[in-house]
Amino acid sequence: MNQYKKDFPVFENKPCVYLDSAATAQRPGSVIEAEKYFYENMNANPLRGLYELSMAATDAYAEARTCVKDLINASEDAEVIFTRNTTESLNLAAYSYGLNFVHEGDEIVTTVMEHHSNMLPWQMVAERTGAKLIYLEPEADGSFSKEELDSKITDRCRLIAIAQVSNVLGCVNPVKELAKRVHKNGGIIVVDGAQSVPHMKVDVRDLDADFLAFSGHKLMAPFGIGVLYGKRELLEKMPPFLTGGEMIEYVRLDGATWAELPHKFEAGTVNPAGAYGLKAAIEYLQGVGFDHIRETEDSLTKKIFGEFSKLPYIHIYGSPDPLQHTGIVSFTIDGVHPHDIASILDADKVDIRAGHHCAQPLMDYLRVGNTARASLYLYNDEEDVDSFLASIKKIRKIMGFQD
Ligand code: PLP
């Protein structure tokens, strides 16, 4: 058994084979306890009260921000903005940066493999500004050819928006190279880190990312807390996304001035309990270590690929190399709808995802309506994969095929 599994109360309370961590991760007891501790010992509205409880909440919130800054190697706390999730973070970047700094005639480059959360905001920016939206198309293994990049990233490109890891193909996109290309033209890169930050060391300065968005819940933190990292010089010149309490310096009847970063982008009462839980999740993650996470995910993905290769009716999407999948295996079974795959697995208490994975244009591009997806994380083990495979091997028979 995986040594970390016992840290996750859900596996004791509701035994299951959980292979849907790309949708949301399970939470270790330490994260659940941290959030509870906040409410039992520090619960007050942070950044407002001048009494001890409120100051404790303020400190907890600030410590969480420093913890995120260190995780992604941002230069300073002020570059870390707390949001609700990746979707809100990407919308903040689109509304506040995109609508104000992308203009008619400019080009925005994204990819057909994006999650809708990193596609619809840029469609909106293109529509409202008159910029042209260009989609990079990957090869079957998820990579982009040099010709594709050369022909579509022109000197009119002002912004690239791309997932560092695809939530369907699991491939790692060349963010560092794309950052270099777009910076040469004075443009910027927005990185969707929803599937990368929980699984690998992401260093915003090494990547030279201008923005990085991710969700706490995919890295074992509570729901309702997310992050937008942005370079200070960009955040400084952007107008606020939302207005109201906490994000102001001074309000008059005829206007207002804005608070310092990061508060300019955190309107209204914030989520200090979620941030405190996020800090506990990051500490847990760092205790396990990204090397260990990678080893676990890679060895289990290899096992799945090995067994799948013996079953000619199974098709895997993305690279044929299991080590290029970041623990994400999207697949179809001939003659069986992915929803039926998920339901049959559910009867065996094996939890996977089936559907379009909020990536309908990618499904169209792959010429498949839906796929099944198993996604791994640090608490999965050989027993989980054995149960998954045993269940998979029964499916065609249940559906009436004589293989
Ligand atoms: N981007 C990617 C690549 C994702 O996988 C997801 C969620 O699955 C999102 C964005 C959206 O994340 P959230 O729903 O937490 O905002």
mmCIF file of N, CA, C and O in Angstrom, residues 340-379:
data_model
loop_
_atom_site.group_PDB
_atom_site.id
_atom_site.type_symbol
_atom_site.label_atom_id
_atom_site.label_comp_id
_atom_site.label_asym_id
_atom_site.label_seq_id
_atom_site.Cartn_x
_atom_site.Cartn_y
_atom_site.Cartn_z
ATOM 1 N N ASP A 340 -20.546 4.698 -20.119
ATOM 2 C CA ASP A 340 -20.756 3.312 -19.672
ATOM 3 C C ASP A 340 -19.487 2.772 -19.000
ATOM 4 O O ASP A 340 -19.567 2.033 -18.026
ATOM 5 N N ILE A 341 -18.339 3.169 -19.543
ATOM 6 C CA ILE A 341 -17.082 2.730 -18.902
ATOM 7 C C ILE A 341 -17.070 3.227 -17.456
ATOM 8 O O ILE A 341 -16.828 2.462 -16.511
ATOM 9 N N ALA A 342 -17.368 4.512 -17.283
ATOM 10 C CA ALA A 342 -17.312 5.099 -15.935
ATOM 11 C C ALA A 342 -18.347 4.456 -15.012
ATOM 12 O O ALA A 342 -18.054 4.197 -13.832
ATOM 13 N N SER A 343 -19.538 4.154 -15.551
ATOM 14 C CA SER A 343 -20.582 3.557 -14.695
ATOM 15 C C SER A 343 -20.206 2.140 -14.276
ATOM 16 O O SER A 343 -20.432 1.742 -13.134
ATOM 17 N N ILE A 344 -19.652 1.383 -15.224
ATOM 18 C CA ILE A 344 -19.262 0.002 -14.888
ATOM 19 C C ILE A 344 -18.136 0.023 -13.843
ATOM 20 O O ILE A 344 -18.136 -0.733 -12.874
ATOM 21 N N LEU A 345 -17.197 0.950 -14.019
ATOM 22 C CA LEU A 345 -16.114 1.058 -13.032
ATOM 23 C C LEU A 345 -16.655 1.490 -11.670
ATOM 24 O O LEU A 345 -16.202 1.032 -10.611
ATOM 25 N N ASP A 346 -17.639 2.374 -11.709
ATOM 26 C CA ASP A 346 -18.227 2.861 -10.448
ATOM 27 C C ASP A 346 -18.810 1.706 -9.641
ATOM 28 O O ASP A 346 -18.712 1.681 -8.410
ATOM 29 N N ALA A 347 -19.399 0.729 -10.346
ATOM 30 C CA ALA A 347 -19.978 -0.424 -9.641
ATOM 31 C C ALA A 347 -18.890 -1.187 -8.880
ATOM 32 O O ALA A 347 -19.165 -1.861 -7.888
ATOM 33 N N ASP A 348 -17.648 -1.069 -9.337
ATOM 34 C CA ASP A 348 -16.509 -1.704 -8.641
ATOM 35 C C ASP A 348 -15.791 -0.705 -7.722
ATOM 36 O O ASP A 348 -14.658 -0.939 -7.308
ATOM 37 N N LYS A 349 -16.407 0.430 -7.490
ATOM 38 C CA LYS A 349 -15.826 1.494 -6.653
ATOM 39 C C LYS A 349 -14.503 2.033 -7.210
ATOM 40 O O LYS A 349 -13.541 2.324 -6.494
ATOM 41 N N VAL A 350 -14.461 2.118 -8.533
ATOM 42 C CA VAL A 350 -13.314 2.727 -9.198
ATOM 43 C C VAL A 350 -13.809 4.034 -9.819
ATOM 44 O O VAL A 350 -14.716 4.019 -10.652
ATOM 45 N N ASP A 351 -13.239 5.151 -9.376
ATOM 46 C CA ASP A 351 -13.737 6.463 -9.805
ATOM 47 C C ASP A 351 -12.857 7.059 -10.896
ATOM 48 O O ASP A 351 -11.687 7.393 -10.650
ATOM 49 N N ILE A 352 -13.436 7.166 -12.082
ATOM 50 C CA ILE A 352 -12.733 7.860 -13.167
ATOM 51 C C ILE A 352 -13.676 8.907 -13.755
ATOM 52 O O ILE A 352 -14.859 8.943 -13.411
ATOM 53 N N ARG A 353 -13.178 9.707 -14.671
ATOM 54 C CA ARG A 353 -13.994 10.733 -15.310
ATOM 55 C C ARG A 353 -14.321 10.291 -16.730
ATOM 56 O O ARG A 353 -13.494 9.668 -17.385
ATOM 57 N N ALA A 354 -15.516 10.648 -17.196
ATOM 58 C CA ALA A 354 -15.854 10.406 -18.603
ATOM 59 C C ALA A 354 -16.576 11.625 -19.130
ATOM 60 O O ALA A 354 -17.376 12.229 -18.424
ATOM 61 N N GLY A 355 -16.284 11.992 -20.366
ATOM 62 C CA GLY A 355 -16.969 13.147 -20.953
ATOM 63 C C GLY A 355 -16.022 13.903 -21.856
ATOM 64 O O GLY A 355 -15.061 13.330 -22.385
ATOM 65 N N HIS A 356 -16.297 15.204 -21.996
ATOM 66 C CA HIS A 356 -15.426 16.003 -22.884
ATOM 67 C C HIS A 356 -14.353 16.750 -22.106
ATOM 68 O O HIS A 356 -13.519 17.437 -22.670
ATOM 69 N N HIS A 357 -14.381 16.630 -20.792
ATOM 70 C CA HIS A 357 -13.341 17.196 -19.927
ATOM 71 C C HIS A 357 -13.199 18.711 -20.105
ATOM 72 O O HIS A 357 -12.084 19.258 -19.989
ATOM 73 N N CYS A 358 -14.292 19.382 -20.400
ATOM 74 C CA CYS A 358 -14.262 20.844 -20.628
ATOM 75 C C CYS A 358 -13.239 21.189 -21.709
ATOM 76 O O CYS A 358 -12.535 22.204 -21.615
ATOM 77 N N ALA A 359 -13.141 20.323 -22.694
ATOM 78 C CA ALA A 359 -12.217 20.571 -23.800
ATOM 79 C C ALA A 359 -12.891 20.100 -25.092
ATOM 80 O O ALA A 359 -12.346 19.274 -25.829
ATOM 81 N N GLN A 360 -14.080 20.632 -25.360
ATOM 82 C CA GLN A 360 -14.842 20.168 -26.530
ATOM 83 C C GLN A 360 -14.095 20.385 -27.850
ATOM 84 O O GLN A 360 -14.088 19.492 -28.690
ATOM 85 N N PRO A 361 -13.444 21.546 -28.049
ATOM 86 C CA PRO A 361 -12.705 21.692 -29.314
ATOM 87 C C PRO A 361 -11.602 20.631 -29.479
ATOM 88 O O PRO A 361 -11.331 20.198 -30.604
ATOM 89 N N LEU A 362 -11.004 20.207 -28.382
ATOM 90 C CA LEU A 362 -9.988 19.152 -28.498
ATOM 91 C C LEU A 362 -10.645 17.829 -28.877
ATOM 92 O O LEU A 362 -10.111 17.064 -29.702
ATOM 93 N N MET A 363 -11.810 17.560 -28.302
ATOM 94 C CA MET A 363 -12.538 16.322 -28.663
ATOM 95 C C MET A 363 -12.838 16.327 -30.165
ATOM 96 O O MET A 363 -12.672 15.332 -30.844
ATOM 97 N N ASP A 364 -13.280 17.498 -30.678
ATOM 98 C CA ASP A 364 -13.558 17.605 -32.124
ATOM 99 C C ASP A 364 -12.280 17.366 -32.921
ATOM 100 O O ASP A 364 -12.283 16.671 -33.931
ATOM 101 N N TYR A 365 -11.194 17.966 -32.442
ATOM 102 C CA TYR A 365 -9.908 17.844 -33.139
ATOM 103 C C TYR A 365 -9.447 16.383 -33.179
ATOM 104 O O TYR A 365 -8.898 15.907 -34.171
ATOM 105 N N LEU A 366 -9.702 15.676 -32.073
ATOM 106 C CA LEU A 366 -9.306 14.261 -32.001
ATOM 107 C C LEU A 366 -10.337 13.352 -32.678
ATOM 108 O O LEU A 366 -10.143 12.134 -32.735
ATOM 109 N N ARG A 367 -11.437 13.968 -33.134
ATOM 110 C CA ARG A 367 -12.561 13.239 -33.742
ATOM 111 C C ARG A 367 -13.101 12.165 -32.805
ATOM 112 O O ARG A 367 -13.266 10.988 -33.151
ATOM 113 N N VAL A 368 -13.353 12.585 -31.592
ATOM 114 C CA VAL A 368 -13.940 11.679 -30.607
ATOM 115 C C VAL A 368 -14.903 12.541 -29.782
ATOM 116 O O VAL A 368 -14.607 13.693 -29.489
ATOM 117 N N GLY A 369 -16.080 12.010 -29.492
ATOM 118 C CA GLY A 369 -17.047 12.850 -28.774
ATOM 119 C C GLY A 369 -16.673 13.028 -27.319
ATOM 120 O O GLY A 369 -16.735 14.111 -26.739
ATOM 121 N N ASN A 370 -16.262 11.940 -26.725
ATOM 122 C CA ASN A 370 -15.927 11.892 -25.294
ATOM 123 C C ASN A 370 -14.788 10.895 -25.104
ATOM 124 O O ASN A 370 -14.587 10.035 -25.952
ATOM 125 N N THR A 371 -14.141 10.995 -23.969
ATOM 126 C CA THR A 371 -13.189 9.933 -23.605
ATOM 127 C C THR A 371 -13.391 9.582 -22.137
ATOM 128 O O THR A 371 -14.020 10.342 -21.395
ATOM 129 N N ALA A 372 -12.848 8.436 -21.762
ATOM 130 C CA ALA A 372 -12.725 8.120 -20.340
ATOM 131 C C ALA A 372 -11.352 8.644 -19.925
ATOM 132 O O ALA A 372 -10.444 8.747 -20.755
ATOM 133 N N ARG A 373 -11.214 9.019 -18.656
ATOM 134 C CA ARG A 373 -9.906 9.525 -18.204
ATOM 135 C C ARG A 373 -9.621 9.029 -16.793
ATOM 136 O O ARG A 373 -10.403 9.246 -15.883
ATOM 137 N N ALA A 374 -8.478 8.363 -16.671
ATOM 138 C CA ALA A 374 -7.986 7.997 -15.335
ATOM 139 C C ALA A 374 -6.846 8.960 -15.019
ATOM 140 O O ALA A 374 -5.964 9.163 -15.853
ATOM 141 N N SER A 375 -6.877 9.567 -13.854
ATOM 142 C CA SER A 375 -5.785 10.481 -13.503
ATOM 143 C C SER A 375 -5.273 10.152 -12.108
ATOM 144 O O SER A 375 -6.046 9.927 -11.181
ATOM 145 N N LEU A 376 -3.949 10.120 -12.019
ATOM 146 C CA LEU A 376 -3.275 9.603 -10.826
ATOM 147 C C LEU A 376 -2.710 10.724 -9.969
ATOM 148 O O LEU A 376 -2.444 11.821 -10.463
ATOM 149 N N TYR A 377 -2.494 10.380 -8.700
ATOM 150 C CA TYR A 377 -1.808 11.346 -7.829
ATOM 151 C C TYR A 377 -1.003 10.579 -6.791
ATOM 152 O O TYR A 377 -0.953 9.355 -6.816
ATOM 153 N N LEU A 378 -0.425 11.330 -5.894
ATOM 154 C CA LEU A 378 0.585 10.746 -5.009
ATOM 155 C C LEU A 378 0.073 9.642 -4.096
ATOM 156 O O LEU A 378 0.858 8.867 -3.556
ATOM 157 N N TYR A 379 -1.257 9.556 -3.891
ATOM 158 C CA TYR A 379 -1.795 8.538 -2.977
ATOM 159 C C TYR A 379 -2.171 7.247 -3.695
ATOM 160 O O TYR A 379 -2.616 6.296 -3.068
#
